[in-house]
XYZ file of N, CA and C in Angstrom:
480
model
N -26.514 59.669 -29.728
C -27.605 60.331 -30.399
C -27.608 61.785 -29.985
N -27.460 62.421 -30.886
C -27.584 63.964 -30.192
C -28.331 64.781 -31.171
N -29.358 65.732 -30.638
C -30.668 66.534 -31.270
C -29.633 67.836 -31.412
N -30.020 68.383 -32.854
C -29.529 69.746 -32.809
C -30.801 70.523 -32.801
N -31.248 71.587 -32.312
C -32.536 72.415 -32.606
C -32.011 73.028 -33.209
N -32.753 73.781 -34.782
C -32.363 74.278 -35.877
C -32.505 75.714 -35.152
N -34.231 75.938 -34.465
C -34.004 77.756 -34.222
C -33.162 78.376 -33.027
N -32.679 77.452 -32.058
C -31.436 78.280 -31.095
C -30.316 77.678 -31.661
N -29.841 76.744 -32.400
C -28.534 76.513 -32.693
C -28.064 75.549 -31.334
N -28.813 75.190 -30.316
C -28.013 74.566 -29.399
C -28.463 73.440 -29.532
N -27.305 72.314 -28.995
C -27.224 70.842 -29.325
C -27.808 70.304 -28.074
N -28.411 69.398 -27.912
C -28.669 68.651 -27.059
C -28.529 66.865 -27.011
N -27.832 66.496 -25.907
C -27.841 64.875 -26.347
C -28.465 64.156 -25.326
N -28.640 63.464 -25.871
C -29.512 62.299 -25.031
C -29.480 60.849 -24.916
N -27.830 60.907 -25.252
C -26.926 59.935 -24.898
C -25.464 59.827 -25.322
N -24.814 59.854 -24.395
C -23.613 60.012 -24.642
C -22.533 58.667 -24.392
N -21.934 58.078 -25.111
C -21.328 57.289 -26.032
C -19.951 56.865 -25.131
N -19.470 56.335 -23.908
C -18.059 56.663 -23.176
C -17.317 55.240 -24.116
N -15.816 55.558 -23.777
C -14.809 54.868 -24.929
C -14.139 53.936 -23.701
N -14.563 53.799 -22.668
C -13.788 52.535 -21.675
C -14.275 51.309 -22.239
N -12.768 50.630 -22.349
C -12.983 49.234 -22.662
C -13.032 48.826 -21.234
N -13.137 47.110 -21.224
C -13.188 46.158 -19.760
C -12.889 46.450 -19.096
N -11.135 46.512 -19.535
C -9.893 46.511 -18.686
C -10.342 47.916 -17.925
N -10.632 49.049 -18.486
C -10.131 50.551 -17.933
C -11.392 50.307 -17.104
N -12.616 49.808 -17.099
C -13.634 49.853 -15.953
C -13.468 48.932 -15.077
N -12.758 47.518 -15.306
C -12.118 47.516 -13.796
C -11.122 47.931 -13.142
N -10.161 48.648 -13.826
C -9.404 49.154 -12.915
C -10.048 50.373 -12.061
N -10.946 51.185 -12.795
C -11.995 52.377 -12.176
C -12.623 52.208 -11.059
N -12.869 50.271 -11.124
C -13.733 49.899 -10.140
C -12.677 49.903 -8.731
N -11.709 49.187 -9.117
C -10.464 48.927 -7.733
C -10.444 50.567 -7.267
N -9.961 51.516 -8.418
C -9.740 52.466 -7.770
C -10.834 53.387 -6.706
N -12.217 53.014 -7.315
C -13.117 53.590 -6.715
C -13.305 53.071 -4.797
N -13.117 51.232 -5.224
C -13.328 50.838 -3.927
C -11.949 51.497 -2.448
N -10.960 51.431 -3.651
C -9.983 52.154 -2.544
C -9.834 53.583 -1.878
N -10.783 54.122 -3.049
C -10.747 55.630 -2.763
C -11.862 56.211 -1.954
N -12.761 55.204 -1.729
C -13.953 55.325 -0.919
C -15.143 55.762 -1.372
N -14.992 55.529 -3.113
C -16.157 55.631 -3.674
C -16.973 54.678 -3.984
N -17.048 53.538 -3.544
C -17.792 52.433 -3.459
C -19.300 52.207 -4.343
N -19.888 53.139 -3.867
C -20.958 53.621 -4.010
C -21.333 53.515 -5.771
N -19.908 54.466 -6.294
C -19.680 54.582 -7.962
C -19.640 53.127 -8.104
N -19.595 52.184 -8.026
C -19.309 50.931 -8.949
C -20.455 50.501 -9.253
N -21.455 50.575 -8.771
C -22.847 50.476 -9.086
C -23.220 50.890 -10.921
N -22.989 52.431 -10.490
C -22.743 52.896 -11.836
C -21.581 52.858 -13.165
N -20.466 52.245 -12.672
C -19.186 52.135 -13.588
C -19.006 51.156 -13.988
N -20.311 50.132 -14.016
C -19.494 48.798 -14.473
C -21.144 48.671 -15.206
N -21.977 49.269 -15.138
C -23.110 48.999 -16.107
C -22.998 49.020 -17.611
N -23.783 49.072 -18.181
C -24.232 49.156 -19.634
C -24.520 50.655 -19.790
N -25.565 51.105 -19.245
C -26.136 52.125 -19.392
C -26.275 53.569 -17.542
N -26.028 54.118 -17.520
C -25.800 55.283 -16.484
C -26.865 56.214 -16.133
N -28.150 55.990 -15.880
C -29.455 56.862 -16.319
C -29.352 57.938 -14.632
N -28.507 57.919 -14.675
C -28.762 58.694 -12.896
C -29.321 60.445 -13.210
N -28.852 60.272 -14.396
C -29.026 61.642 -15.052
C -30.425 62.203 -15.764
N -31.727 62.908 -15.236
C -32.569 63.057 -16.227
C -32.820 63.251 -17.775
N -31.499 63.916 -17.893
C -31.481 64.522 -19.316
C -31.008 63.825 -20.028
N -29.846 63.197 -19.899
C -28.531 62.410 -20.685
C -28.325 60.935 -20.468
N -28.375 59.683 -20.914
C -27.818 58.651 -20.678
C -26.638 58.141 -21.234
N -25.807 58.147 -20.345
C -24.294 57.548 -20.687
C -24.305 55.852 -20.923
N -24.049 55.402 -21.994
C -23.592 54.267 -22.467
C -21.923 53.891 -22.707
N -22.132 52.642 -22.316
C -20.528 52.164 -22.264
C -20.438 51.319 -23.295
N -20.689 51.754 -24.730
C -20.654 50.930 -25.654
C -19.122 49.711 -25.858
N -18.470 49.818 -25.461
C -17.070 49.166 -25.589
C -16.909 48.385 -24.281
N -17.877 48.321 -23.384
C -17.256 47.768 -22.243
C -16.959 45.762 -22.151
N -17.714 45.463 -23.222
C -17.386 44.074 -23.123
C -16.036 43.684 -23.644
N -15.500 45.002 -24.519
C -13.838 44.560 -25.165
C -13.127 45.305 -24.421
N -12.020 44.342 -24.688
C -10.885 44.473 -23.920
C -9.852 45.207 -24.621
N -8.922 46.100 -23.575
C -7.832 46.840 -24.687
C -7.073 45.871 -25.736
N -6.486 44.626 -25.190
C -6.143 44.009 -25.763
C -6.896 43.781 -27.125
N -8.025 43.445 -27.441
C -8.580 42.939 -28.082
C -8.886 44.074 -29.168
N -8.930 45.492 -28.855
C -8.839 46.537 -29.265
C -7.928 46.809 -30.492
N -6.476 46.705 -29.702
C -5.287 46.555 -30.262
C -5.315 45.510 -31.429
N -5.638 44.667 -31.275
C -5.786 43.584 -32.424
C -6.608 43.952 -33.406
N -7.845 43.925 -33.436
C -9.162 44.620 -33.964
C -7.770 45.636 -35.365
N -7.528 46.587 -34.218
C -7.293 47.846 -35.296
C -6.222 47.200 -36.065
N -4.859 46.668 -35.703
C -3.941 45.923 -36.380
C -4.667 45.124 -37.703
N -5.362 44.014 -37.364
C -5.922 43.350 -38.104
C -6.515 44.308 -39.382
N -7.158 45.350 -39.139
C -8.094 46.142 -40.283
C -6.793 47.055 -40.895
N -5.792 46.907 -40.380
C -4.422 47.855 -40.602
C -4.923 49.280 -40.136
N -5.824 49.771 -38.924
C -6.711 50.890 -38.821
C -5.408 51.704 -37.907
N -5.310 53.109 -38.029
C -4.157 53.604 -37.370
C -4.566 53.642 -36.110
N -3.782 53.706 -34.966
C -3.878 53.263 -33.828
C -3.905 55.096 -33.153
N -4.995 55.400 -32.696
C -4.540 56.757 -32.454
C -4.526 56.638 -30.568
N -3.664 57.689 -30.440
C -2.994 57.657 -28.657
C -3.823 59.208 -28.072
N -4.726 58.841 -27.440
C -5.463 60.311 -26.804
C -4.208 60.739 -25.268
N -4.357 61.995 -25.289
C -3.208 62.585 -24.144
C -4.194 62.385 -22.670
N -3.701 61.252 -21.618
C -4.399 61.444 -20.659
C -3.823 62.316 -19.452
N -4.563 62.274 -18.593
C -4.305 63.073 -17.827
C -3.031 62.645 -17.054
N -2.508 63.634 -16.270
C -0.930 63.128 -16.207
C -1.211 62.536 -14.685
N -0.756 60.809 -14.829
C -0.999 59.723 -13.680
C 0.550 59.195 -13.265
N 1.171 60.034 -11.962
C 1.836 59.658 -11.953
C 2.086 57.973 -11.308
N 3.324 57.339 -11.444
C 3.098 56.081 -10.695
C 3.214 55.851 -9.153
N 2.814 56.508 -8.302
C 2.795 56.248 -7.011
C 1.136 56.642 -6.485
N 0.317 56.794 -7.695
C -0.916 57.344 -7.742
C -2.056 56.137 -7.510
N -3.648 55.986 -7.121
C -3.992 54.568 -6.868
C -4.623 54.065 -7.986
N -5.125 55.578 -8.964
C -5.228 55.033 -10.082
C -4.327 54.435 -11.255
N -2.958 54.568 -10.913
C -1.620 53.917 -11.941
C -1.930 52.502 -11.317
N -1.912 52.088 -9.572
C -1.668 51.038 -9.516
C -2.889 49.767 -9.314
N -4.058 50.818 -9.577
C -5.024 50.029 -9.788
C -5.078 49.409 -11.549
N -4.671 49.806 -12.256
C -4.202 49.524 -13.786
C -3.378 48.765 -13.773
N -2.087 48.873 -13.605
C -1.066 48.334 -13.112
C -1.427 46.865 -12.875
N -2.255 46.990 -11.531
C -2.523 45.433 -10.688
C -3.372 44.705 -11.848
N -4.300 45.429 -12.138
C -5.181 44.596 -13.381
C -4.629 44.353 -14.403
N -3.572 45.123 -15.071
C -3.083 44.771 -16.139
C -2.267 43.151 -15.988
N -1.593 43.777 -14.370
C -0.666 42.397 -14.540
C -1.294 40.583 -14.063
N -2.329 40.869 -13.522
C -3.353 39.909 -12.954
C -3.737 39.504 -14.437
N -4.486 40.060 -15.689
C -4.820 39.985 -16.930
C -3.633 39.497 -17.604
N -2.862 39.300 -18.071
C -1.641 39.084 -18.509
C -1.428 37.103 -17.491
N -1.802 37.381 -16.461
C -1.571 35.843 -15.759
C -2.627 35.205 -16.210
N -3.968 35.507 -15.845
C -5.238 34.849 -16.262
C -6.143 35.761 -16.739
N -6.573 35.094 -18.099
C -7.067 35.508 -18.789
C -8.571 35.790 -18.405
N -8.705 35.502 -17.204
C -10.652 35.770 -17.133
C -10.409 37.031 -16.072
N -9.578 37.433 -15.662
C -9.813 38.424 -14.669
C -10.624 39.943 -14.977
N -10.205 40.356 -16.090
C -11.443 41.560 -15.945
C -12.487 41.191 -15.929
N -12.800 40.213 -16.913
C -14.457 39.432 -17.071
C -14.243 39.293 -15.893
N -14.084 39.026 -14.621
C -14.279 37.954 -13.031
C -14.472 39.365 -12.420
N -13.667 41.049 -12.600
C -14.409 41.818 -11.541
C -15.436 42.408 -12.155
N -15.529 42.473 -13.474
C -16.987 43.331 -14.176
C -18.441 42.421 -13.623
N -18.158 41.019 -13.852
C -19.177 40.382 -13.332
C -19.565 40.694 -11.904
N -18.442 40.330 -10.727
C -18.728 40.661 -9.731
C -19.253 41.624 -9.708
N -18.789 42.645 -9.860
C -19.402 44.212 -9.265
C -21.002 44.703 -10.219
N -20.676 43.842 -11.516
C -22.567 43.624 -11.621
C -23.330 43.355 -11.014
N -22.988 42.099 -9.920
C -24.138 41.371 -8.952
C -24.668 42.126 -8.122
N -23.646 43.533 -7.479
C -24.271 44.475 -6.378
C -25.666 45.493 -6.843
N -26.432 44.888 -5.895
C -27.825 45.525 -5.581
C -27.789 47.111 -6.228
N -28.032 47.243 -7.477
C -28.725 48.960 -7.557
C -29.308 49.151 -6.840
N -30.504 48.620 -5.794
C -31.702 49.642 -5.268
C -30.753 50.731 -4.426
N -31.807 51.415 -4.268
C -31.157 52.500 -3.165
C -32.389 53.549 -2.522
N -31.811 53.888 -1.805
C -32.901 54.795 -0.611
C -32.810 56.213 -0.643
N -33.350 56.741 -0.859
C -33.589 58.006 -0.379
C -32.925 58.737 -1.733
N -32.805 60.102 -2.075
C -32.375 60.824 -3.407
C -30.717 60.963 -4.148
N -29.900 60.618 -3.008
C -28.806 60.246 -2.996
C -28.109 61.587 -2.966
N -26.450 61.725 -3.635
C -25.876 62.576 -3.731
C -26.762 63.759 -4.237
N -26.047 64.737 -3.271
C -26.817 65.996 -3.982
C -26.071 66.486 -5.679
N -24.773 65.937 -5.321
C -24.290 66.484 -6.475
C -23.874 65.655 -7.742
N -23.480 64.511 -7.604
C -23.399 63.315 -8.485
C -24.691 62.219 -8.461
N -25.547 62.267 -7.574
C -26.528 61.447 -7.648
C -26.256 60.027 -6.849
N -25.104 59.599 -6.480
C -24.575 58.214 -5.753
C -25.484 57.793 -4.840
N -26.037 56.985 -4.523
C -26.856 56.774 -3.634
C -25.874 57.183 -2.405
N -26.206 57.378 -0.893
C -25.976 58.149 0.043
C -27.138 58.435 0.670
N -26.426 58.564 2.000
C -27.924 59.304 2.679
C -28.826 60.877 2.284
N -29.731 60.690 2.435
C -30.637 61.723 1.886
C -30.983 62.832 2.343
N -30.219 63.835 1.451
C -29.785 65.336 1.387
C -28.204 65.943 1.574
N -27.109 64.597 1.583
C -25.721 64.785 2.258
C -25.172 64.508 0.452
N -24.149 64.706 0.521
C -23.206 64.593 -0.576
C -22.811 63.162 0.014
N -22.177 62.153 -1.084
C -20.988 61.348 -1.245
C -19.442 61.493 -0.466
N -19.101 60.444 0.060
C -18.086 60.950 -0.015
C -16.593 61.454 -0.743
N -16.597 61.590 -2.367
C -16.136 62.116 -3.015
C -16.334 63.378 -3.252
N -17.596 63.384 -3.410
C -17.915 64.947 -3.773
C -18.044 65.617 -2.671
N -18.168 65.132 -1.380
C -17.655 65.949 0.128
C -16.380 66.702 0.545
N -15.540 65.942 -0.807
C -13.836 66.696 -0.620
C -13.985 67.248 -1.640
N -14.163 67.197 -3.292
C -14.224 68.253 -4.259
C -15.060 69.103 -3.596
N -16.134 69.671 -2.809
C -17.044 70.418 -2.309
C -17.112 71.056 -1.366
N -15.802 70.783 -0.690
C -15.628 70.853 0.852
C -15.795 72.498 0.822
N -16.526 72.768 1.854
C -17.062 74.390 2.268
C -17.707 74.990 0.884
N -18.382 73.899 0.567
C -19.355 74.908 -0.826
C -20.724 74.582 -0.492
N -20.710 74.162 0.647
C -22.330 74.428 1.048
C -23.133 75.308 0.694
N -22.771 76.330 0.001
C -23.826 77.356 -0.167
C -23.985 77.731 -1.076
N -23.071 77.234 -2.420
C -23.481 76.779 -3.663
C -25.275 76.602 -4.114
N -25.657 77.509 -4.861
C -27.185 77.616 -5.245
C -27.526 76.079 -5.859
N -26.876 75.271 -6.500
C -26.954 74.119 -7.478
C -26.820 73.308 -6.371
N -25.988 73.300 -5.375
C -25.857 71.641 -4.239
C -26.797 72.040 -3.362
């Protein structure tokens, strides 16, 4: 849904629409737990992302699977279009967090459904205001530890 105001010309949305199917949010999830963002899975495996006052991110696609994707468009004869991602090489934890899920998915068929569920069950509450800069829950007034290494010596950044 996005508001245009007619007298400044600027757009505003107030929800924004993400294109991860199953598969790509659990592999997000492995990668997060390995990378020590833990914290993110809370938020990456929901429905809806409200950490944000202004904007709510929805994961409209997250119950389908790429697979199922692929079929979908075949079936409608719909052209299959290929977006350029970012360049992942394979010794990277996000290739082999894909990788592992892809090939776990391919053996048994319930495995993305088995970590999306899991990592649903973990407790949202949280304490205190969280990340200063992503919002992650965290102790209160400290950054995450993700955004502690994108941030590193920007303490004095007017916005963090």
């Amino acid at each position: 849904a996005v508001v245009s105001t007619q007298s400044t010309g600027v757009t505003q949305a107030r929800a924004i629409l993400t294109p991860h199917t199953s598969s790509e949010i659990a592999a997000q999830l492995l990668e997060c737990v390995a990378t020590g963002l833990g914290a993110a899975i809370l938020y990456q495996c929901g429905y809806l992302d409200r950490r944000s006052e202004e904007v709510t991110f929805v994961q409209c696609m997250r119950e389908v699977t790429t697979k199922e994707c692929v079929f979908y468009n075949r079936g409608r004869s719909l052209p299959i279009l290929t977006l350029p991602q970012g360049h992942t090489s394979e010794g990277t934890i996000s290739h082999l967090a894909e990788s592992f899920i892809a090939g776990l998915q391919g053996e048994f068929n319930s495995t993305v459904s088995t970590v999306l569920r899991t990592a649903s069950k973990l407790d949202p509450s949280r304490t205190g205001e969280g990340c200063r800069a992503c919002q992650l829950p965290c102790a209160e007034g400290t950054m995450c530890h993700g955004c502690s290494i994108v941030f590193e010596g920007a303490d004095d950044l007017p916005f963090l």
